[in-house]
GROMACS .gro file of C-alpha atoms in nm:
model
  326
    1MET     CA    1   0.480   0.327  -1.076
    2LEU     CA    2   0.256   0.032  -1.166
    3GLU     CA    3   0.228  -0.172  -0.848
    4LEU     CA    4   0.170  -0.543  -0.811
    5GLU     CA    5  -0.198  -0.559  -0.715
    6ASP     CA    6  -0.455  -0.834  -0.753
    7ALA     CA    7  -0.830  -0.830  -0.812
    8PHE     CA    8  -0.891  -0.807  -0.436
    9ALA     CA    9  -0.688  -0.484  -0.397
   10ARG     CA   10  -0.405  -0.669  -0.221
   11LYS     CA   11  -0.061  -0.524  -0.293
   12PHE     CA   12   0.255  -0.731  -0.289
   13GLN     CA   13   0.550  -0.569  -0.115
   14TYR     CA   14   0.712  -0.901  -0.023
   15LEU     CA   15   0.888  -1.155  -0.247
   16ARG     CA   16   0.988  -1.499  -0.120
   17LEU     CA   17   1.264  -1.608  -0.356
   18SER     CA   18   1.386  -1.968  -0.345
   19ILE     CA   19   1.742  -2.011  -0.472
   20THR     CA   20   1.768  -2.390  -0.430
   21ASP     CA   21   1.540  -2.677  -0.333
   22VAL     CA   22   1.831  -2.876  -0.185
   23CYS     CA   23   1.832  -2.923   0.192
   24ASN     CA   24   2.063  -3.119   0.421
   25PHE     CA   25   1.805  -3.170   0.699
   26LYS     CA   26   1.532  -3.435   0.714
   27CYS     CA   27   1.250  -3.258   0.898
   28GLN     CA   28   0.948  -3.479   0.957
   29TYR     CA   29   0.705  -3.216   0.827
   30CYS     CA   30   0.899  -3.139   0.508
   31LEU     CA   31   1.160  -3.389   0.384
   32PRO     CA   32   1.135  -3.691   0.619
   33ASP     CA   33   1.333  -3.908   0.376
   34GLY     CA   34   1.586  -3.636   0.303
   35TYR     CA   35   1.638  -3.449  -0.022
   36GLN     CA   36   1.576  -3.669  -0.326
   37PRO     CA   37   1.744  -3.520  -0.636
   38GLU     CA   38   1.547  -3.549  -0.960
   39GLY     CA   39   1.811  -3.515  -1.227
   40ARG     CA   40   2.039  -3.214  -1.270
   41LYS     CA   41   1.869  -2.882  -1.204
   42SER     CA   42   1.982  -2.538  -1.315
   43PHE     CA   43   1.890  -2.298  -1.038
   44LEU     CA   44   1.851  -1.925  -1.098
   45THR     CA   45   2.185  -1.753  -1.162
   46VAL     CA   46   2.297  -1.437  -0.984
   47ALA     CA   47   2.231  -1.236  -1.302
   48GLU     CA   48   1.879  -1.377  -1.330
   49ILE     CA   49   1.816  -1.306  -0.962
   50ALA     CA   50   1.931  -0.946  -1.017
   51ARG     CA   51   1.687  -0.892  -1.306
   52LEU     CA   52   1.401  -1.059  -1.122
   53THR     CA   53   1.458  -0.852  -0.808
   54ARG     CA   54   1.483  -0.532  -1.009
   55ALA     CA   55   1.150  -0.601  -1.180
   56PHE     CA   56   0.973  -0.670  -0.851
   57ALA     CA   57   1.129  -0.364  -0.684
   58SER     CA   58   1.014  -0.141  -0.970
   59MET     CA   59   0.657  -0.255  -0.896
   60GLY     CA   60   0.654  -0.181  -0.524
   61THR     CA   61   0.825  -0.480  -0.365
   62SER     CA   62   1.047  -0.365  -0.078
   63LYS     CA   63   1.129  -0.692   0.099
   64VAL     CA   64   1.295  -1.006  -0.038
   65ARG     CA   65   1.332  -1.326   0.161
   66LEU     CA   66   1.590  -1.576   0.032
   67THR     CA   67   1.473  -1.931   0.094
   68GLY     CA   68   1.536  -2.290  -0.013
   69GLY     CA   69   1.568  -2.574   0.061
   70GLU     CA   70   1.864  -2.444   0.255
   71PRO     CA   71   1.982  -2.125   0.080
   72SER     CA   72   2.328  -2.121   0.239
   73LEU     CA   73   2.414  -2.445   0.057
   74ARG     CA   74   2.480  -2.230  -0.249
   75LYS     CA   75   2.847  -2.133  -0.270
   76ASP     CA   76   2.751  -1.792  -0.414
   77PHE     CA   77   2.501  -1.716  -0.137
   78THR     CA   78   2.688  -1.411  -0.004
   79HIS     CA   79   2.705  -1.272  -0.359
   80ILE     CA   80   2.331  -1.325  -0.395
   81ILE     CA   81   2.271  -1.128  -0.073
   82GLU     CA   82   2.485  -0.841  -0.204
   83THR     CA   83   2.303  -0.842  -0.537
   84VAL     CA   84   1.957  -0.825  -0.382
   85ALA     CA   85   2.058  -0.574  -0.112
   86ASN     CA   86   2.201  -0.336  -0.375
   87THR     CA   87   1.877  -0.329  -0.574
   88ARG     CA   88   1.713   0.013  -0.564
   89GLY     CA   89   1.387  -0.002  -0.369
   90ILE     CA   90   1.470  -0.311  -0.166
   91ALA     CA   91   1.480  -0.209   0.200
   92LYS     CA   92   1.485  -0.552   0.367
   93VAL     CA   93   1.675  -0.866   0.271
   94ALA     CA   94   1.590  -1.165   0.489
   95MET     CA   95   1.669  -1.535   0.482
   96THR     CA   96   1.515  -1.851   0.619
   97THR     CA   97   1.770  -2.113   0.721
   98ASN     CA   98   1.813  -2.432   0.918
   99GLY     CA   99   2.104  -2.250   1.083
  100TYR     CA  100   2.381  -2.501   1.036
  101ARG     CA  101   2.622  -2.243   0.882
  102MET     CA  102   2.518  -1.940   1.085
  103ALA     CA  103   2.790  -1.961   1.348
  104LYS     CA  104   3.058  -1.927   1.080
  105LEU     CA  105   2.891  -1.692   0.834
  106ALA     CA  106   2.637  -1.470   1.014
  107ASN     CA  107   2.878  -1.176   1.027
  108GLU     CA  108   2.971  -1.215   0.659
  109TRP     CA  109   2.604  -1.218   0.562
  110ARG     CA  110   2.538  -0.911   0.774
  111GLN     CA  111   2.822  -0.723   0.603
  112ALA     CA  112   2.683  -0.826   0.263
  113GLY     CA  113   2.350  -0.658   0.338
  114LEU     CA  114   2.133  -0.920   0.504
  115THR     CA  115   1.893  -0.746   0.744
  116ALA     CA  116   1.696  -1.034   0.900
  117ILE     CA  117   1.733  -1.403   0.977
  118ASN     CA  118   1.470  -1.668   1.042
  119VAL     CA  119   1.608  -1.998   1.172
  120SER     CA  120   1.424  -2.321   1.244
  121VAL     CA  121   1.445  -2.455   1.599
  122ASP     CA  122   1.159  -2.698   1.657
  123SER     CA  123   1.260  -2.792   2.011
  124LEU     CA  124   1.496  -2.674   2.284
  125ASP     CA  125   1.554  -3.036   2.381
  126PRO     CA  126   1.854  -3.157   2.174
  127ARG     CA  127   1.712  -3.509   2.156
  128MET     CA  128   1.372  -3.391   2.031
  129PHE     CA  129   1.544  -3.150   1.791
  130HIS     CA  130   1.731  -3.450   1.648
  131GLN     CA  131   1.413  -3.654   1.625
  132ILE     CA  132   1.221  -3.384   1.437
  133THR     CA  133   1.499  -3.264   1.205
  134GLY     CA  134   1.695  -3.582   1.150
  135GLN     CA  135   2.013  -3.393   1.237
  136ASN     CA  136   2.210  -3.384   1.562
  137ARG     CA  137   2.303  -3.017   1.521
  138PHE     CA  138   2.112  -2.845   1.801
  139HIS     CA  139   2.418  -2.688   1.964
  140GLU     CA  140   2.555  -2.567   1.628
  141VAL     CA  141   2.226  -2.395   1.548
  142MET     CA  142   2.205  -2.232   1.891
  143ALA     CA  143   2.564  -2.108   1.850
  144GLY     CA  144   2.456  -1.964   1.517
  145ILE     CA  145   2.176  -1.766   1.682
  146ASP     CA  146   2.426  -1.622   1.930
  147ALA     CA  147   2.661  -1.536   1.640
  148ALA     CA  148   2.382  -1.355   1.454
  149LEU     CA  149   2.298  -1.139   1.756
  150THR     CA  150   2.669  -1.067   1.807
  151ALA     CA  151   2.700  -0.971   1.439
  152GLY     CA  152   2.446  -0.694   1.490
  153PHE     CA  153   2.110  -0.838   1.389
  154SER     CA  154   1.869  -0.657   1.620
  155GLN     CA  155   1.645  -0.962   1.642
  156VAL     CA  156   1.651  -1.323   1.528
  157LYS     CA  157   1.324  -1.492   1.437
  158VAL     CA  158   1.302  -1.857   1.535
  159ASN     CA  159   1.053  -2.085   1.362
  160ALA     CA  160   0.904  -2.386   1.540
  161VAL     CA  161   0.646  -2.605   1.368
  162LEU     CA  162   0.387  -2.710   1.624
  163MET     CA  163   0.349  -3.089   1.644
  164ARG     CA  164   0.118  -3.264   1.890
  165GLY     CA  165   0.298  -3.517   2.103
  166LEU     CA  166   0.642  -3.382   2.013
  167ASN     CA  167   0.683  -3.013   2.100
  168ASP     CA  168   0.334  -2.881   2.176
  169GLY     CA  169   0.407  -2.890   2.549
  170ASP     CA  170   0.725  -2.682   2.523
  171LEU     CA  171   0.566  -2.335   2.549
  172GLY     CA  172   0.695  -2.274   2.903
  173GLN     CA  173   1.051  -2.366   2.807
  174PHE     CA  174   1.037  -2.146   2.498
  175LEU     CA  175   0.899  -1.853   2.699
  176GLY     CA  176   1.182  -1.888   2.948
  177TRP     CA  177   1.433  -1.874   2.663
  178ILE     CA  178   1.302  -1.549   2.511
  179LYS     CA  179   1.249  -1.366   2.841
  180HIS     CA  180   1.596  -1.210   2.821
  181ASN     CA  181   1.679  -1.270   2.453
  182SER     CA  182   1.589  -1.056   2.152
  183ILE     CA  183   1.419  -1.341   1.969
  184GLN     CA  184   1.082  -1.351   1.800
  185LEU     CA  185   0.966  -1.707   1.848
  186ARG     CA  186   0.721  -1.804   1.574
  187PHE     CA  187   0.498  -2.107   1.618
  188ILE     CA  188   0.391  -2.234   1.275
  189GLU     CA  189   0.081  -2.446   1.245
  190LEU     CA  190   0.149  -2.777   1.071
  191MET     CA  191   0.016  -2.769   0.715
  192LYS     CA  192  -0.103  -3.057   0.502
  193THR     CA  193   0.118  -3.090   0.192
  194GLY     CA  194   0.169  -3.360  -0.067
  195GLU     CA  195   0.152  -3.706   0.089
  196MET     CA  196   0.160  -3.583   0.451
  197ASP     CA  197  -0.202  -3.664   0.540
  198GLU     CA  198  -0.113  -3.920   0.809
  199LEU     CA  199   0.149  -3.691   0.970
  200PHE     CA  200  -0.100  -3.403   0.969
  201ASP     CA  201  -0.378  -3.608   1.127
  202ARG     CA  202  -0.142  -3.739   1.395
  203HIS     CA  203   0.039  -3.417   1.489
  204HIS     CA  204  -0.168  -3.111   1.391
  205VAL     CA  205  -0.217  -2.854   1.668
  206ARG     CA  206  -0.432  -2.543   1.624
  207GLY     CA  207  -0.232  -2.224   1.673
  208ALA     CA  208  -0.542  -2.067   1.825
  209LEU     CA  209  -0.481  -2.276   2.136
  210ILE     CA  210  -0.141  -2.109   2.185
  211LYS     CA  211  -0.299  -1.769   2.120
  212THR     CA  212  -0.553  -1.829   2.397
  213GLN     CA  213  -0.274  -1.921   2.640
  214LEU     CA  214  -0.071  -1.611   2.550
  215LEU     CA  215  -0.364  -1.373   2.598
  216ARG     CA  216  -0.438  -1.534   2.933
  217LEU     CA  217  -0.074  -1.472   3.034
  218GLY     CA  218  -0.095  -1.101   2.950
  219TRP     CA  219   0.058  -1.096   2.601
  220GLN     CA  220  -0.069  -0.824   2.364
  221GLN     CA  221  -0.091  -0.823   1.985
  222LYS     CA  222   0.122  -0.587   1.776
  223ILE     CA  223   0.003  -0.392   1.470
  224ARG     CA  224   0.120  -0.552   1.146
  225ALA     CA  225   0.345  -0.354   0.908
  226LEU     CA  226   0.283  -0.348   0.531
  227ASN     CA  227   0.571  -0.577   0.436
  228ASP     CA  228   0.552  -0.806   0.739
  229GLY     CA  229   0.497  -1.176   0.691
  230PRO     CA  230   0.181  -1.364   0.790
  231ALA     CA  231   0.253  -1.396   1.162
  232GLU     CA  232   0.032  -1.247   1.432
  233VAL     CA  233   0.294  -1.104   1.669
  234PHE     CA  234   0.255  -1.065   2.046
  235TYR     CA  235   0.464  -0.878   2.303
  236HIS     CA  236   0.478  -0.870   2.682
  237PRO     CA  237   0.629  -0.592   2.898
  238ASP     CA  238   0.823  -0.848   3.103
  239TYR     CA  239   0.986  -1.013   2.802
  240GLN     CA  240   1.263  -0.897   2.571
  241GLY     CA  241   1.151  -1.143   2.303
  242GLU     CA  242   0.823  -1.174   2.114
  243ILE     CA  243   0.589  -1.451   2.003
  244GLY     CA  244   0.458  -1.492   1.650
  245LEU     CA  245   0.180  -1.726   1.542
  246ILE     CA  246   0.138  -1.840   1.181
  247MET     CA  247  -0.208  -1.997   1.153
  248PRO     CA  248  -0.298  -2.077   0.790
  249TYR     CA  249  -0.625  -2.242   0.896
  250ALA     CA  250  -0.746  -1.930   1.080
  251LYS     CA  251  -1.039  -1.730   0.944
  252ASP     CA  252  -0.935  -1.456   0.696
  253PHE     CA  253  -0.569  -1.571   0.698
  254CYS     CA  254  -0.536  -1.482   0.329
  255ALA     CA  255  -0.711  -1.144   0.347
  256SER     CA  256  -0.387  -0.961   0.424
  257CYS     CA  257  -0.166  -1.160   0.184
  258ASN     CA  258   0.121  -0.938   0.064
  259ARG     CA  259   0.370  -1.192  -0.073
  260LEU     CA  260   0.448  -1.372  -0.394
  261ARG     CA  261   0.685  -1.662  -0.447
  262VAL     CA  262   0.939  -1.746  -0.715
  263SER     CA  263   1.091  -2.093  -0.722
  264SER     CA  264   1.458  -2.171  -0.767
  265LEU     CA  265   1.379  -2.270  -1.127
  266GLY     CA  266   1.221  -1.933  -1.204
  267LYS     CA  267   0.850  -2.001  -1.172
  268LEU     CA  268   0.611  -1.754  -1.012
  269HIS     CA  269   0.376  -1.908  -0.756
  270LEU     CA  270   0.078  -1.696  -0.658
  271CYS     CA  271   0.016  -1.906  -0.349
  272LEU     CA  272   0.212  -2.166  -0.153
  273PHE     CA  273  -0.080  -2.400  -0.218
  274GLY     CA  274  -0.152  -2.304  -0.579
  275ASP     CA  275  -0.207  -2.550  -0.862
  276TYR     CA  276   0.056  -2.419  -1.103
  277GLY     CA  277   0.357  -2.195  -1.155
  278VAL     CA  278   0.406  -1.926  -1.418
  279ASP     CA  279   0.738  -1.953  -1.598
  280LEU     CA  280   0.945  -1.633  -1.582
  281ARG     CA  281   1.284  -1.764  -1.681
  282ASP     CA  282   1.251  -1.692  -2.052
  283LEU     CA  283   1.230  -1.323  -1.955
  284LEU     CA  284   1.538  -1.323  -1.729
  285ALA     CA  285   1.809  -1.363  -1.991
  286ASP     CA  286   1.858  -0.998  -2.081
  287ASP     CA  287   1.823  -0.655  -1.917
  288GLN     CA  288   1.603  -0.542  -2.207
  289GLN     CA  289   1.332  -0.791  -2.104
  290ILE     CA  290   1.235  -0.615  -1.779
  291SER     CA  291   0.922  -0.454  -1.924
  292GLY     CA  292   0.805  -0.789  -2.060
  293LEU     CA  293   0.868  -0.947  -1.721
  294GLN     CA  294   0.664  -0.675  -1.550
  295GLN     CA  295   0.378  -0.734  -1.793
  296ARG     CA  296   0.378  -1.109  -1.728
  297LEU     CA  297   0.368  -1.049  -1.351
  298ARG     CA  298   0.068  -0.817  -1.388
  299GLU     CA  299  -0.113  -1.065  -1.611
  300ALA     CA  300  -0.046  -1.354  -1.373
  301LEU     CA  301  -0.194  -1.168  -1.076
  302VAL     CA  302  -0.534  -1.167  -1.247
  303ASP     CA  303  -0.562  -1.535  -1.151
  304LYS     CA  304  -0.466  -1.503  -0.784
  305LYS     CA  305  -0.745  -1.646  -0.573
  306ALA     CA  306  -0.896  -1.483  -0.265
  307THR     CA  307  -0.781  -1.769  -0.042
  308HIS     CA  308  -0.610  -2.107  -0.034
  309PHE     CA  309  -0.819  -2.424  -0.016
  310LEU     CA  310  -0.649  -2.601   0.273
  311HIS     CA  311  -0.980  -2.625   0.457
  312ASP     CA  312  -1.101  -2.848   0.173
  313GLY     CA  313  -0.794  -3.068   0.200
  314HIS     CA  314  -0.642  -2.925  -0.118
  315SER     CA  315  -0.274  -2.832  -0.095
  316GLY     CA  316  -0.220  -2.767  -0.465
  317MET     CA  317   0.098  -2.877  -0.642
  318THR     CA  318   0.329  -2.831  -0.342
  319PRO     CA  319   0.486  -3.174  -0.267
  320ASN     CA  320   0.683  -3.035   0.031
  321LEU     CA  321   0.768  -2.696   0.178
  322ALA     CA  322   1.126  -2.711   0.042
  323SER     CA  323   1.008  -2.723  -0.317
  324ILE     CA  324   0.917  -2.352  -0.343
  325GLY     CA  325   1.054  -2.210  -0.020
  326GLY     CA  326   0.770  -2.257   0.227
   0.00000   0.00000   0.00000
C-alpha cells in the first residue's frame, strides 16, 4: 500500500473533512458577524464523500473527522456518517459540533457509526457562553453532552478556546466539572486568522501557562497515539476526565502533524494556515478515478511545508476557522 507521506517522513492517518461551511453560531473567534453566504455553493455529495474517503483509506488513513461550519446542519448528515463508517480501513469516525442538535440526535449518530464527538463549550457560565458564541443555547448543549454519554460514547471531548479576560480564569470550574465526568476538556489556544488581529492581541493566552498549572497540580502527560489529533493530553488519578491542550504556537507543534484537510467544496488543504487548496473535485465524479485521485494526493504532499508560519503573523488563506473545518 502506498501511504500518504511527505518529504519530512510524516504519515497522514487522519483526515479532517468539512461537509459545509455554514454555521448557526456567531463565535467571537470565528464568525463574529455570523455566517455570510457568498452565492450558492455546491457542497460535496455523499457519493463524492464516499470516493474521497475510500481513496484516503487505501493510502493509510484510519480516522475521519466530519467538520463544518456546523456539520449537523446538513439534512443527510446521518447518511454521511454511515457512508464514512462503512469504508474499509476507517476505524474512527469523529465529528466536531457546536452541539445544538446533540440532545436529539446523539443516539442516531452513534447507531450510524460515529465513534467520537468533540463539542464546543467555551464557558460553563451561561451568560459568558452566550457572549462568546452569540447563542443562548448553553443548557441545550450541556443536555447534548449528557445524551452523548447516555448513547454510549465512552468519552466526549469538549473544546474551549482560551480568551484572556473572558474564560481564562475558569480552570477551577472546568476541573470541578470533569472530576466525575468522562470528558476530555481541550483548551485551544486562540489563533490569528484573517482579519482577527485586534481580537488576537486583546485575548490571546498562551496554553503553556495552563500546562504549568496542571503539572503543578499533579497532572501527567499521556503518550500520543498515531491517529490522535494535535492535543497534548493530561490525566490525574483523582479525576475521571482528562485535559487536552492545543498549542499551535508551541515549539515543534508541527513536527508530529498527521492530518490533512479537505474543504466542503472538495479542495485539499495541506495545512490549516496554507496559502492555497488543491482541487480534487474533478476526480470525484466516478469510481474509476480513484487511482488518479491517489496520484494527485501524492503529488500535492510534495509541497507540504515543515511548519506553519503563524509565528511570522502569516495565517495563509484561511479567513476563519469555519471555512475549512478548523
